[in-house]
mmCIF file of C-alpha atoms and ligand atoms in Angstrom:
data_model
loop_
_atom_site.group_PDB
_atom_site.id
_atom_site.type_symbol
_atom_site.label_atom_id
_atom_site.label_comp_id
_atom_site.label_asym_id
_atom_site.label_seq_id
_atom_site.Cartn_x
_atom_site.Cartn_y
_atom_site.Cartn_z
ATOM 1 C CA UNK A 1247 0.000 0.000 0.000
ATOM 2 C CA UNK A 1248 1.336 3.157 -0.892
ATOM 3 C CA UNK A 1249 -0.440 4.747 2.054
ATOM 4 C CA UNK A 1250 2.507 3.664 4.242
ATOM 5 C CA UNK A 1251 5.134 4.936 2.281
ATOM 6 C CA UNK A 1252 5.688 7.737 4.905
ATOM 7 C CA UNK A 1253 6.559 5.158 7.227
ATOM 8 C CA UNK A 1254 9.343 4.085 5.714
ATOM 9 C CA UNK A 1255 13.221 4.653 5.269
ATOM 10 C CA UNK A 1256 14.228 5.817 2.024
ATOM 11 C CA UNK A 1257 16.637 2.324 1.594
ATOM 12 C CA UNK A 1258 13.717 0.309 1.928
ATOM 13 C CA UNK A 1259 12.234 0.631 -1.900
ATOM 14 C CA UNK A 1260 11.051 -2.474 -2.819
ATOM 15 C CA UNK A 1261 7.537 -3.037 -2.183
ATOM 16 C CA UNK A 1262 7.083 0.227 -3.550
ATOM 17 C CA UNK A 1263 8.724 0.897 -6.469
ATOM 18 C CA UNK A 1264 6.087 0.942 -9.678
ATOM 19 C CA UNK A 1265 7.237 1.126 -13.196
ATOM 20 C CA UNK A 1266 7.126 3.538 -15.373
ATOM 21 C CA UNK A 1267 4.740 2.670 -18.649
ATOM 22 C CA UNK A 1268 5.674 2.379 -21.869
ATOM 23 C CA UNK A 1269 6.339 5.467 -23.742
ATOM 24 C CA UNK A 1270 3.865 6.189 -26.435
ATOM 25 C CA UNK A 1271 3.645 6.599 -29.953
ATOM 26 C CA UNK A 1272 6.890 7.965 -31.352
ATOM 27 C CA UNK A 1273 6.798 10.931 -33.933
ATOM 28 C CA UNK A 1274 4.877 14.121 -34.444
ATOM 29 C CA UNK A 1275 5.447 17.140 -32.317
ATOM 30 C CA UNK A 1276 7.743 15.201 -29.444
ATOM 31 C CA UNK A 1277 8.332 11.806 -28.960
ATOM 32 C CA UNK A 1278 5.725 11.368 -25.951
ATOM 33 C CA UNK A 1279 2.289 11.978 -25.579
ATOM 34 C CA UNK A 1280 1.243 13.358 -21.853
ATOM 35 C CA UNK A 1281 -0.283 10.557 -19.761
ATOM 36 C CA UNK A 1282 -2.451 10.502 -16.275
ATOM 37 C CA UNK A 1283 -1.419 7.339 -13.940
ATOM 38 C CA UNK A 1284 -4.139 6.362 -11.743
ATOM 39 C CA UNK A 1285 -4.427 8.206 -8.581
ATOM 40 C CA UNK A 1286 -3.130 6.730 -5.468
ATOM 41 C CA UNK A 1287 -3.997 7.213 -1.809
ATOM 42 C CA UNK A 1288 -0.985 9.402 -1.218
ATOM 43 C CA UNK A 1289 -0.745 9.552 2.684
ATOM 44 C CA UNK A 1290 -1.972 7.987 5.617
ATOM 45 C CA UNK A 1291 -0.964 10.960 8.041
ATOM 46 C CA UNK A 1292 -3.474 14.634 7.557
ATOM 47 C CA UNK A 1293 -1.390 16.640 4.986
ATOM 48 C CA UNK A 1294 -2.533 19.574 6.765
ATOM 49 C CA UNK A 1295 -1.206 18.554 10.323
ATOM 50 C CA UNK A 1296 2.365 17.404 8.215
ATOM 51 C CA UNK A 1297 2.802 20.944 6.564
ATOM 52 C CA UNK A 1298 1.930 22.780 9.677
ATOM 53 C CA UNK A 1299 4.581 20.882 11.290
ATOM 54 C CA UNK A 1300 6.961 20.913 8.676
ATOM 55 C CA UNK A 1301 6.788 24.709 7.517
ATOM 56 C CA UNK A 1302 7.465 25.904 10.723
ATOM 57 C CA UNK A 1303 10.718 23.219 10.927
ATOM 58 C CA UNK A 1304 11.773 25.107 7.767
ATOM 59 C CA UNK A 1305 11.005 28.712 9.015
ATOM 60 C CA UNK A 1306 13.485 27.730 11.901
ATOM 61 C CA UNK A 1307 15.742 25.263 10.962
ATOM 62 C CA UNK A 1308 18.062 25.474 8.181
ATOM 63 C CA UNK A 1309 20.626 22.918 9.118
ATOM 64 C CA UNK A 1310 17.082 20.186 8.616
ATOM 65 C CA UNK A 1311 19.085 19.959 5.010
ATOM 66 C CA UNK A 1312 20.784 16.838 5.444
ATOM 67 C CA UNK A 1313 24.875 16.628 5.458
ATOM 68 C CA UNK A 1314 24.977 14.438 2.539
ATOM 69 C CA UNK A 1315 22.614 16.952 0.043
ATOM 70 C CA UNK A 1316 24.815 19.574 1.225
ATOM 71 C CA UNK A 1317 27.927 18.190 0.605
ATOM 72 C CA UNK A 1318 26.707 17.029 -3.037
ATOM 73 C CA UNK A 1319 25.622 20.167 -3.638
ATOM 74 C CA UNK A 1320 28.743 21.896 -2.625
ATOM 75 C CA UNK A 1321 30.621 20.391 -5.261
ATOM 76 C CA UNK A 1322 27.209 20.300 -7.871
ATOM 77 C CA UNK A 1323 28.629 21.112 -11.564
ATOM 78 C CA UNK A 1324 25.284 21.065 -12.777
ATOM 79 C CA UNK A 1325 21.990 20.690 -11.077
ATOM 80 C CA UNK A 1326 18.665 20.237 -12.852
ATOM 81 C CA UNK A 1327 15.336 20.852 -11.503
ATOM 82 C CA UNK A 1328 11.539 19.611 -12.389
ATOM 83 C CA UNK A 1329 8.824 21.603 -10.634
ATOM 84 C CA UNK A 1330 5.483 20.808 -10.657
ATOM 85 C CA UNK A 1331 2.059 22.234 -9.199
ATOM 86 C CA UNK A 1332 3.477 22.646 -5.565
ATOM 87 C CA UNK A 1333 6.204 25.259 -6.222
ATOM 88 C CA UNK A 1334 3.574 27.862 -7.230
ATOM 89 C CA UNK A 1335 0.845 26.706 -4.028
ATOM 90 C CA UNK A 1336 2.449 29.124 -1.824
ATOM 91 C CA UNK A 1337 1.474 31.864 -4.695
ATOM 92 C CA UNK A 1338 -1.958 30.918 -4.269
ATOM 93 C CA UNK A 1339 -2.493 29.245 -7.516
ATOM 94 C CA UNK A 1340 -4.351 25.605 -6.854
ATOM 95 C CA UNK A 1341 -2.395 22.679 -7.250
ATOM 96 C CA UNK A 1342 -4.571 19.779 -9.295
ATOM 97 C CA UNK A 1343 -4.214 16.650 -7.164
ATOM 98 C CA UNK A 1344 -3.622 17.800 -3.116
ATOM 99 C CA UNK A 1345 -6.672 18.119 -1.343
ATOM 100 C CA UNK A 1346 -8.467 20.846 -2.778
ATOM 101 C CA UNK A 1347 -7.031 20.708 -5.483
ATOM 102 C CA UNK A 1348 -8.457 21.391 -9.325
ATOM 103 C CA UNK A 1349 -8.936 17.776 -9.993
ATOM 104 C CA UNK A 1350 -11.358 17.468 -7.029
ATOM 105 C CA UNK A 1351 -13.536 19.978 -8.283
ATOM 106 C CA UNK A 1352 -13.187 20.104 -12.158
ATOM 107 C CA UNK A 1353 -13.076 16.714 -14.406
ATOM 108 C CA UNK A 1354 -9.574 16.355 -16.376
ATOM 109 C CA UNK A 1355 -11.762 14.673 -19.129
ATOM 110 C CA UNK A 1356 -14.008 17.753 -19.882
ATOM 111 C CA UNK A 1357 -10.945 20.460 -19.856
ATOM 112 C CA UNK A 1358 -7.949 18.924 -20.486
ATOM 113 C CA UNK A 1359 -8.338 17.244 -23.626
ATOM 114 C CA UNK A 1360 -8.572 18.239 -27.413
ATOM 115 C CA UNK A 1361 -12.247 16.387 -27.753
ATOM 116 C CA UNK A 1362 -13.452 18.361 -25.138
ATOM 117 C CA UNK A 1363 -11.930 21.166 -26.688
ATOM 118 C CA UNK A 1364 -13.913 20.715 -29.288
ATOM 119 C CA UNK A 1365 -16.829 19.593 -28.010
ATOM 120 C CA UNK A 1366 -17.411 22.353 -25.736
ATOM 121 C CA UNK A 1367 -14.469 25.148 -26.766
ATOM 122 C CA UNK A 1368 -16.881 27.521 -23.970
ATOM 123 C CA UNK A 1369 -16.260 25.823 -21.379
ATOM 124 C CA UNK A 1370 -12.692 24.882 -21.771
ATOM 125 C CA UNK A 1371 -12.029 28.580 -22.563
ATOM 126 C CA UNK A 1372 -14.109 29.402 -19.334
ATOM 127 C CA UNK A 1373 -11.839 27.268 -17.329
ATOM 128 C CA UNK A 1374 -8.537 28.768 -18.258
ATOM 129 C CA UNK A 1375 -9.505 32.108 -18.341
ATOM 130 C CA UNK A 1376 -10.347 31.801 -14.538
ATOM 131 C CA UNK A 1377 -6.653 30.326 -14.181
ATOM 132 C CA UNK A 1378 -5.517 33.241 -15.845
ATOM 133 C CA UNK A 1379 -7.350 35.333 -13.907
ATOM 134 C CA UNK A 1380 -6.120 33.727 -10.664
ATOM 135 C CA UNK A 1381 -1.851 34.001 -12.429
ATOM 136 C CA UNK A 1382 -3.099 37.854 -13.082
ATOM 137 C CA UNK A 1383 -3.334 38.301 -9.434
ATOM 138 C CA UNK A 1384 -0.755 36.382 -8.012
ATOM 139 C CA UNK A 1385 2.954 36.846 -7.985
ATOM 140 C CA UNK A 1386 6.051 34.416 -7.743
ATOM 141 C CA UNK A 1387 6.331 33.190 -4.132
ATOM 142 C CA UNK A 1388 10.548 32.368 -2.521
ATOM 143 C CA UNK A 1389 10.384 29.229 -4.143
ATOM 144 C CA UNK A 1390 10.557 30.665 -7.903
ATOM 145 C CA UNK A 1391 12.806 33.492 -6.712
ATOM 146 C CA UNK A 1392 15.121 30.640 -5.089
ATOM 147 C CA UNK A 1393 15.284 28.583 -7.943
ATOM 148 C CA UNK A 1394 15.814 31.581 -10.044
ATOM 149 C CA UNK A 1395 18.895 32.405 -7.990
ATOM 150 C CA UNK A 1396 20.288 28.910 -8.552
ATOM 151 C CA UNK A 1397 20.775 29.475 -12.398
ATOM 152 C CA UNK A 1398 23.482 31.975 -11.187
ATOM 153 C CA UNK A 1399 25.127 29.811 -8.627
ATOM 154 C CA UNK A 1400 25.914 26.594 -10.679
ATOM 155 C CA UNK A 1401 28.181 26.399 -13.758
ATOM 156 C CA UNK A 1402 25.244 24.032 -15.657
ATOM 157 C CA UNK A 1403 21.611 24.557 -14.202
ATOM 158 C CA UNK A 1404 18.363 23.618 -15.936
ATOM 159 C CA UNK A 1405 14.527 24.383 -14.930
ATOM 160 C CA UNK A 1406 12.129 21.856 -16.100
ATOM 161 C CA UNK A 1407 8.664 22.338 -15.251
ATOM 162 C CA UNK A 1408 5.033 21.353 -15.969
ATOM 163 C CA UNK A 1409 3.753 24.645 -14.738
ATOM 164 C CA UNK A 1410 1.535 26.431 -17.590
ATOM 165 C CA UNK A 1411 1.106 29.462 -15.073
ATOM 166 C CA UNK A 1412 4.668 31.444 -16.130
ATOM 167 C CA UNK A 1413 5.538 31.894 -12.566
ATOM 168 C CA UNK A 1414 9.278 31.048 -13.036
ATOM 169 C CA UNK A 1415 10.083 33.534 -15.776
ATOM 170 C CA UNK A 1416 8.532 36.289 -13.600
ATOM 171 C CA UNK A 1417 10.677 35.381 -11.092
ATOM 172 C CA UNK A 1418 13.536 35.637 -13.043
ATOM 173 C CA UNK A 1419 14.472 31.975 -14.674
ATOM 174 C CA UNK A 1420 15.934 31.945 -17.858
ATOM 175 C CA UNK A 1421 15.403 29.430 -20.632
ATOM 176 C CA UNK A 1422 13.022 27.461 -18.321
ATOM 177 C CA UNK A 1423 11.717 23.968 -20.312
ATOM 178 C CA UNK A 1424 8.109 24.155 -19.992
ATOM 179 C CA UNK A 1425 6.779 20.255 -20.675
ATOM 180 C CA UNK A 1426 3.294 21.201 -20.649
ATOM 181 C CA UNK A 1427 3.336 24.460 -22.656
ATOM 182 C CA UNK A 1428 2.411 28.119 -21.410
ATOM 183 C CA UNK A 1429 -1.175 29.491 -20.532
ATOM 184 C CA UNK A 1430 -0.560 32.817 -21.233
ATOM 185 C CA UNK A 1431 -0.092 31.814 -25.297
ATOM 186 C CA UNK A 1432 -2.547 30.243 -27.666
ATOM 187 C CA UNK A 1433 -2.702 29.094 -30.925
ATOM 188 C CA UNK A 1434 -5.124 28.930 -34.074
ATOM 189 C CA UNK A 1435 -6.193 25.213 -34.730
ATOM 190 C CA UNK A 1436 -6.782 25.716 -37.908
ATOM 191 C CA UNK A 1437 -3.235 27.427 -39.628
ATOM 192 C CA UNK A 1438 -1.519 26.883 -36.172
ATOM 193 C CA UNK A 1439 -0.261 30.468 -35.907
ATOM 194 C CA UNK A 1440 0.429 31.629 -32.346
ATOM 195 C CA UNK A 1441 -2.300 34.154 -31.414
ATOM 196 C CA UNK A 1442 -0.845 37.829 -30.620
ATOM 197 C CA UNK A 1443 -1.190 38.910 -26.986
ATOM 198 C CA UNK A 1444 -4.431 41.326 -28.019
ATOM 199 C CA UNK A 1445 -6.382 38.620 -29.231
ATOM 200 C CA UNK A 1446 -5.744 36.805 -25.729
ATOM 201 C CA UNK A 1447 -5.698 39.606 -23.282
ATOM 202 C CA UNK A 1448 -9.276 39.629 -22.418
ATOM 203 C CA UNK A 1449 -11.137 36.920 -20.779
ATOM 204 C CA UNK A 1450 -13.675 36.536 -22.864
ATOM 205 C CA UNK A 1451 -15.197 33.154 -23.751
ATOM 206 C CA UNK A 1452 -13.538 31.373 -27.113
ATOM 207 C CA UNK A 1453 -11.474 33.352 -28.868
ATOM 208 C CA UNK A 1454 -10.845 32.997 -32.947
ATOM 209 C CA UNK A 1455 -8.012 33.885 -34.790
ATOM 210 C CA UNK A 1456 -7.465 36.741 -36.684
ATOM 211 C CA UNK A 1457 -6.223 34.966 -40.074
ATOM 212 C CA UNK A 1458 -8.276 32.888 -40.467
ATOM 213 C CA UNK A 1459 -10.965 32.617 -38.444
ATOM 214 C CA UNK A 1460 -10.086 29.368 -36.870
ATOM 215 C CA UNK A 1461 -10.802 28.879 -32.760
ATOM 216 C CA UNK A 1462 -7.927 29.958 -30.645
ATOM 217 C CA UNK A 1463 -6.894 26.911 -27.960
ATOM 218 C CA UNK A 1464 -4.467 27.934 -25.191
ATOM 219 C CA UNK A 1465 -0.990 26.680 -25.989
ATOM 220 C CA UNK A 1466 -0.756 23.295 -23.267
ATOM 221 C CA UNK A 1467 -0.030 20.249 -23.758
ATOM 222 C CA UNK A 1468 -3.440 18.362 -22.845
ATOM 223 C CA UNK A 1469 -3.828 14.412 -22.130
ATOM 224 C CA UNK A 1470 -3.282 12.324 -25.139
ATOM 225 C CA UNK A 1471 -1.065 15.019 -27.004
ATOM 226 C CA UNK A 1472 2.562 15.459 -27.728
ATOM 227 C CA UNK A 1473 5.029 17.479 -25.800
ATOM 228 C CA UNK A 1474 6.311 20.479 -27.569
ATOM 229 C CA UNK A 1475 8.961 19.562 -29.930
ATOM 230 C CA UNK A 1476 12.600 18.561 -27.961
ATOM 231 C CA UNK A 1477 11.408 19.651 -24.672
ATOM 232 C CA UNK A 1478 11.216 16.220 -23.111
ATOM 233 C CA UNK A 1479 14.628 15.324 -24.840
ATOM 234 C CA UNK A 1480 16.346 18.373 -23.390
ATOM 235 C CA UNK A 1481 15.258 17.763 -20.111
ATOM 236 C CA UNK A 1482 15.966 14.341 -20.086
ATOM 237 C CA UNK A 1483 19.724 15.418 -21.210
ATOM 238 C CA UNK A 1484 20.034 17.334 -18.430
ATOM 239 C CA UNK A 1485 18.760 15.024 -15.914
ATOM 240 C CA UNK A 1486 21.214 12.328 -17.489
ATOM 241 C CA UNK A 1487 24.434 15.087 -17.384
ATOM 242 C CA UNK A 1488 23.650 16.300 -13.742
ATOM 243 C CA UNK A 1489 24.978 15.854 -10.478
ATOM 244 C CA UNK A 1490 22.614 17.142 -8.303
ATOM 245 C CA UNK A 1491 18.550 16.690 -9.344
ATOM 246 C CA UNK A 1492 15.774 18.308 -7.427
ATOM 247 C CA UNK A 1493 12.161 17.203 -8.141
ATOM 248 C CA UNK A 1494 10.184 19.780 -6.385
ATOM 249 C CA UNK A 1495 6.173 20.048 -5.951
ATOM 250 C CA UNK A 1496 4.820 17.052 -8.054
ATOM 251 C CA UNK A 1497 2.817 14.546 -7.238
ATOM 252 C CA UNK A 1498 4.924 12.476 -9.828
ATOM 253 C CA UNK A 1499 1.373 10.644 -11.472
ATOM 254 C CA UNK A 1500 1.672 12.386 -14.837
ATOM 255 C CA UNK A 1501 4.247 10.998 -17.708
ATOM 256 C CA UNK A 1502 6.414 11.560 -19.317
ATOM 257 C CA UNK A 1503 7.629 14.486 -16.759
ATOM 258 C CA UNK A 1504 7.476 11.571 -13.800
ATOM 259 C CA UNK A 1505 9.946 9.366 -15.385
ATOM 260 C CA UNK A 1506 12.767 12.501 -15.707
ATOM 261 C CA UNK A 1507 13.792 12.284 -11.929
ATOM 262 C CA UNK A 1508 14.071 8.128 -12.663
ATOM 263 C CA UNK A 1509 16.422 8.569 -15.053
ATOM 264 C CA UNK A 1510 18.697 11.297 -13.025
ATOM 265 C CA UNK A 1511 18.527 8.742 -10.480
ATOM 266 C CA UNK A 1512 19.697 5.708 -12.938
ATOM 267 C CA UNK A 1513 22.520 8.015 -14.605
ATOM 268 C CA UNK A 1514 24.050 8.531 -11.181
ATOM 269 C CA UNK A 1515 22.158 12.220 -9.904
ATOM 270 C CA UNK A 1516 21.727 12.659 -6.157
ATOM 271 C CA UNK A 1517 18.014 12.605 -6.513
ATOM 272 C CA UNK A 1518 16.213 14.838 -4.037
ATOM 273 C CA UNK A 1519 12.470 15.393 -3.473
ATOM 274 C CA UNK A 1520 11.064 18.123 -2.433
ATOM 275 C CA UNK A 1521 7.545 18.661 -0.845
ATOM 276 C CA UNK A 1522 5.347 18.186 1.841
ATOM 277 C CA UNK A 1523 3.827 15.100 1.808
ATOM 278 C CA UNK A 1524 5.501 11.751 0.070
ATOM 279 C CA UNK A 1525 4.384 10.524 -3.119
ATOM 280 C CA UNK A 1526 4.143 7.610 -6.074
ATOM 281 C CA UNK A 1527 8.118 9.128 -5.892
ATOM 282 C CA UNK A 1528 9.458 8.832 -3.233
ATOM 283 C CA UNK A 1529 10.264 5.435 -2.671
ATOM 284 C CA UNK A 1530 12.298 6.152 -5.671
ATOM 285 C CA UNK A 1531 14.785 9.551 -4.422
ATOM 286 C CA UNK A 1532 18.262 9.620 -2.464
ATOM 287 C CA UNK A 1533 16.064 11.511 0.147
ATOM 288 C CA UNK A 1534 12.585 13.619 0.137
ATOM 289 C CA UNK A 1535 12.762 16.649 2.516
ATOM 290 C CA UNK A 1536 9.226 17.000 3.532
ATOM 291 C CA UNK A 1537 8.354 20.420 3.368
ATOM 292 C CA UNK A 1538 7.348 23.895 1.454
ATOM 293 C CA UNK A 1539 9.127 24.685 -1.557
ATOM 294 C CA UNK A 1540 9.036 28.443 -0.322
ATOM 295 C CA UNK A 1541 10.955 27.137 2.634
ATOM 296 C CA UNK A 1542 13.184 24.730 1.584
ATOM 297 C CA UNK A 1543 14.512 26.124 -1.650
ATOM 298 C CA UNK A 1544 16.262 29.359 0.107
ATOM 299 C CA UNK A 1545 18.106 27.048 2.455
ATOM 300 C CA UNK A 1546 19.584 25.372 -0.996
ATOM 301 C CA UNK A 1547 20.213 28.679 -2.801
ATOM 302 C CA UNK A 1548 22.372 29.622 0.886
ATOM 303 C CA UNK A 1549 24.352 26.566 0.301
ATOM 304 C CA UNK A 1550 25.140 27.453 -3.098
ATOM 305 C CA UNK A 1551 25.713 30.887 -2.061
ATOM 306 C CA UNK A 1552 28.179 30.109 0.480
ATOM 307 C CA UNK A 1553 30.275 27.770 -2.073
ATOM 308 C CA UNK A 1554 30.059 30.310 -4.597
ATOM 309 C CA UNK A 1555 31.357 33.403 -2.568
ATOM 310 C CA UNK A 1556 34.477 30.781 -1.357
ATOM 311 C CA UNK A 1557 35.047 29.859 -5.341
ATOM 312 C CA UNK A 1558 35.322 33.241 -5.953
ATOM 313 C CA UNK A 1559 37.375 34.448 -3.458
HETATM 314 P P1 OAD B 79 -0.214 17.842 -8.597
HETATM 315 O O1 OAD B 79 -1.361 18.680 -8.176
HETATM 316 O O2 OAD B 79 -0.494 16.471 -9.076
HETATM 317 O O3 OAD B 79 0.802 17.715 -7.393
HETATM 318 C C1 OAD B 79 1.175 18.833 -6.652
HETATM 319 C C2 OAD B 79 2.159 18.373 -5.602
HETATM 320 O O4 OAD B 79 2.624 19.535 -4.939
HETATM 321 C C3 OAD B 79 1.562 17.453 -4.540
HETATM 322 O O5 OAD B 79 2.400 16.320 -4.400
HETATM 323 C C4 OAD B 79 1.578 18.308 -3.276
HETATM 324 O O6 OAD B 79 1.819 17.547 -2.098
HETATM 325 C C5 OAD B 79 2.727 19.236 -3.556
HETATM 326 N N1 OAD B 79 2.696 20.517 -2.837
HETATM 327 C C6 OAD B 79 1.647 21.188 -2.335
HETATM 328 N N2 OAD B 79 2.050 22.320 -1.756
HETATM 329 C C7 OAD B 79 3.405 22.379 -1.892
HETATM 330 C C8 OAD B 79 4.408 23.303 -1.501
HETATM 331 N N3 OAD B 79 4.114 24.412 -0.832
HETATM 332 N N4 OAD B 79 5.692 23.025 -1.815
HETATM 333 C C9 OAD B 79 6.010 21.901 -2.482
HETATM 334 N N5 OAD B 79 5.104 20.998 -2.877
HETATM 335 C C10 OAD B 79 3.813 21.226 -2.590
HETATM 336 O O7 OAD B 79 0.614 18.691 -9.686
HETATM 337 P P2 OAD B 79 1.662 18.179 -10.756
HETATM 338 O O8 OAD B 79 2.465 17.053 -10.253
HETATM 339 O O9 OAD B 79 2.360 19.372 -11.258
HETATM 340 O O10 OAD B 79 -1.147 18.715 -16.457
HETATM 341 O O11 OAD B 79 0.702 17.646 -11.890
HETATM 342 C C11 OAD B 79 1.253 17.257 -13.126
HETATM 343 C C12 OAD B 79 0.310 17.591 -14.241
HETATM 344 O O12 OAD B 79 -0.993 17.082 -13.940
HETATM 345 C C13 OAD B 79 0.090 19.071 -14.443
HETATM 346 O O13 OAD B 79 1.071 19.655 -15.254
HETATM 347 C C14 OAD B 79 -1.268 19.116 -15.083
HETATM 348 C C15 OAD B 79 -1.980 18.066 -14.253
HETATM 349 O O14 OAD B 79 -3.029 17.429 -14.884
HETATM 350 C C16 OAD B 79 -2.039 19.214 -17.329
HETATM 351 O O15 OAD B 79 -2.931 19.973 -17.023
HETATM 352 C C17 OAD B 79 -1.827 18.788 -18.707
#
């Protein structure tokens, strides 16, 4: 039972290690389509009571980072990150699968999928537009600004994220690889053209292109389609070539994304979890630090901080 993962030691994988599925259909825009494993009881311990807890560890505790991460990371050449849902929860912006979350109340099959799309372009435009609206009013919280300091603190550092919300590059993150696209673009679905930011700037229902007519679909990757051309493959290059990886704020149920901290691990990464409760992950990590990202992520960034201002001195 995966329930009882949080009971366990991180050396004691067996009985809960699950296999990634095959990969998809090769060819087209990536190489992988985007696919939902089946949800899991995650915990058997109230996530509330665990972040409560936790957080408050964090506010207080730096030295909670273990002596083995911070030795890796002292001598990191190249780190690479995947963030998912989590790092922007401290923003305010709901995550999909914690309680509360967007999957609780909205159905993945009526918004997240090109037939639904289609069959009811109203509501799906509906939907995102009151995600946008929530990303219009929120800003990025210390775990963007953290990870956004890292890219300056490591000789090799990559950002890979399924975020859609564009929290990262408002931060400050450079050349971040976004797996399931960007909510603040769309496209035509007719000639394909990327929509200019007039056409998308209000929230009104279904917008069409101004081309040709065609509807306008926000530019994400939805279940069933492909990834945006090499942005799987350059993420999995960098989780292959790093040292250090950090898979921060994801439940770890949606592939391909899931499988990138599996293969850091297999290449020979220190692979580090970060978030408040366990998940499908992390029987699979060198260690989970159960806590914020907001909270952990600046102890990190002071790590690399300190080895940088010795290196250059
Ligand atoms: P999920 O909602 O599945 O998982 C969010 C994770 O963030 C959970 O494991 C939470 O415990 C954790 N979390 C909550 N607060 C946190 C905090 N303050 N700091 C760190 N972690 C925290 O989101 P994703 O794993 O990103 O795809 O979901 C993957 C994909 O599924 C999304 O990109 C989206 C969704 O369907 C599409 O819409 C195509």
């Amino acid at each position: 039972m995966i329930s009882e993962v949080g009971d366990q030691k991180p050396e004691v994988r067996g009985q809960f290690t699950r296999r990634s599925p095959p990969l998809a259909d090769v060819g087209g825009r990536s190489e992988v389509r985007l696919r939902l494993r089946s949800r899991l009881t995650v915990s058997s311990v109230e996530p509330s009571e665990r972040f409560t807890i936790l957080d408050s560890l964090f506010t207080m505790l730096p030295q909670a980072i273990s002596p083995r991460l911070a030795d890796v990371l002292s001598s990191a050449e190249s780190i690479c990150v995947l963030t998912g849902a989590g790092v922007s929860a401290e923003s305010g912006v709901p995550t999909f699968r914690s309680t509360g979350g967007l999957w609780e109340k909205f159905s993945p099959e009526d918004l997240a999928r090109f037939e639904s799309f289609i069959r009811n372009p109203d509501l799906v435009w509906e939907w995102y537009n009151y995600r946008k609206k929530i990303l219009s009013e929120v800003a990025p919280n210390e775990g963007h600004v953290a990870l956004a300091r890292m890219q300056d603190l490591v000789p090799d550092f990559t950002l890979v994220t399924q975020n859609v919300d564009g929290l990262h590059a408002r931060a400050g993150s450079r050349n971040v690889v976004e797996l399931h696209g960007n909510i603040t673009r769309s496209y035509c679905i007719q000639c394909k053209l990327l929509a200019g930011e007039e056409e998308q700037a209000t929230f009104e229902r279904t917008p069409k292109c101004r081309t040709c007519g065609g509807l306008l679909r926000p530019d994400v990757v939805w279940f069933g389609e492909l990834l945006p051309a090499g942005a799987f493959e350059k993420a999995m290059e960098a989780a292959h070539r790093c040292d250090v990886f950090l898979s921060v704020g994801t439940s770890g149920v949606v592939y391909p994304a899931a499988s990138i901290p599996l293969a850091a691990r297999s290449a020979g990464a220190y692979v580090v979890e970060i978030n408040p409760e366990y998940t499908d992950l992390s029987p699979r990590m060198n260690e989970t630090i159960l806590g914020p990202s907001g909270k952990v992520l600046p102890h990190l960034v002071t790590i690399l901080t300190q080895r940088h201002s010795h290196e250059s001195t």
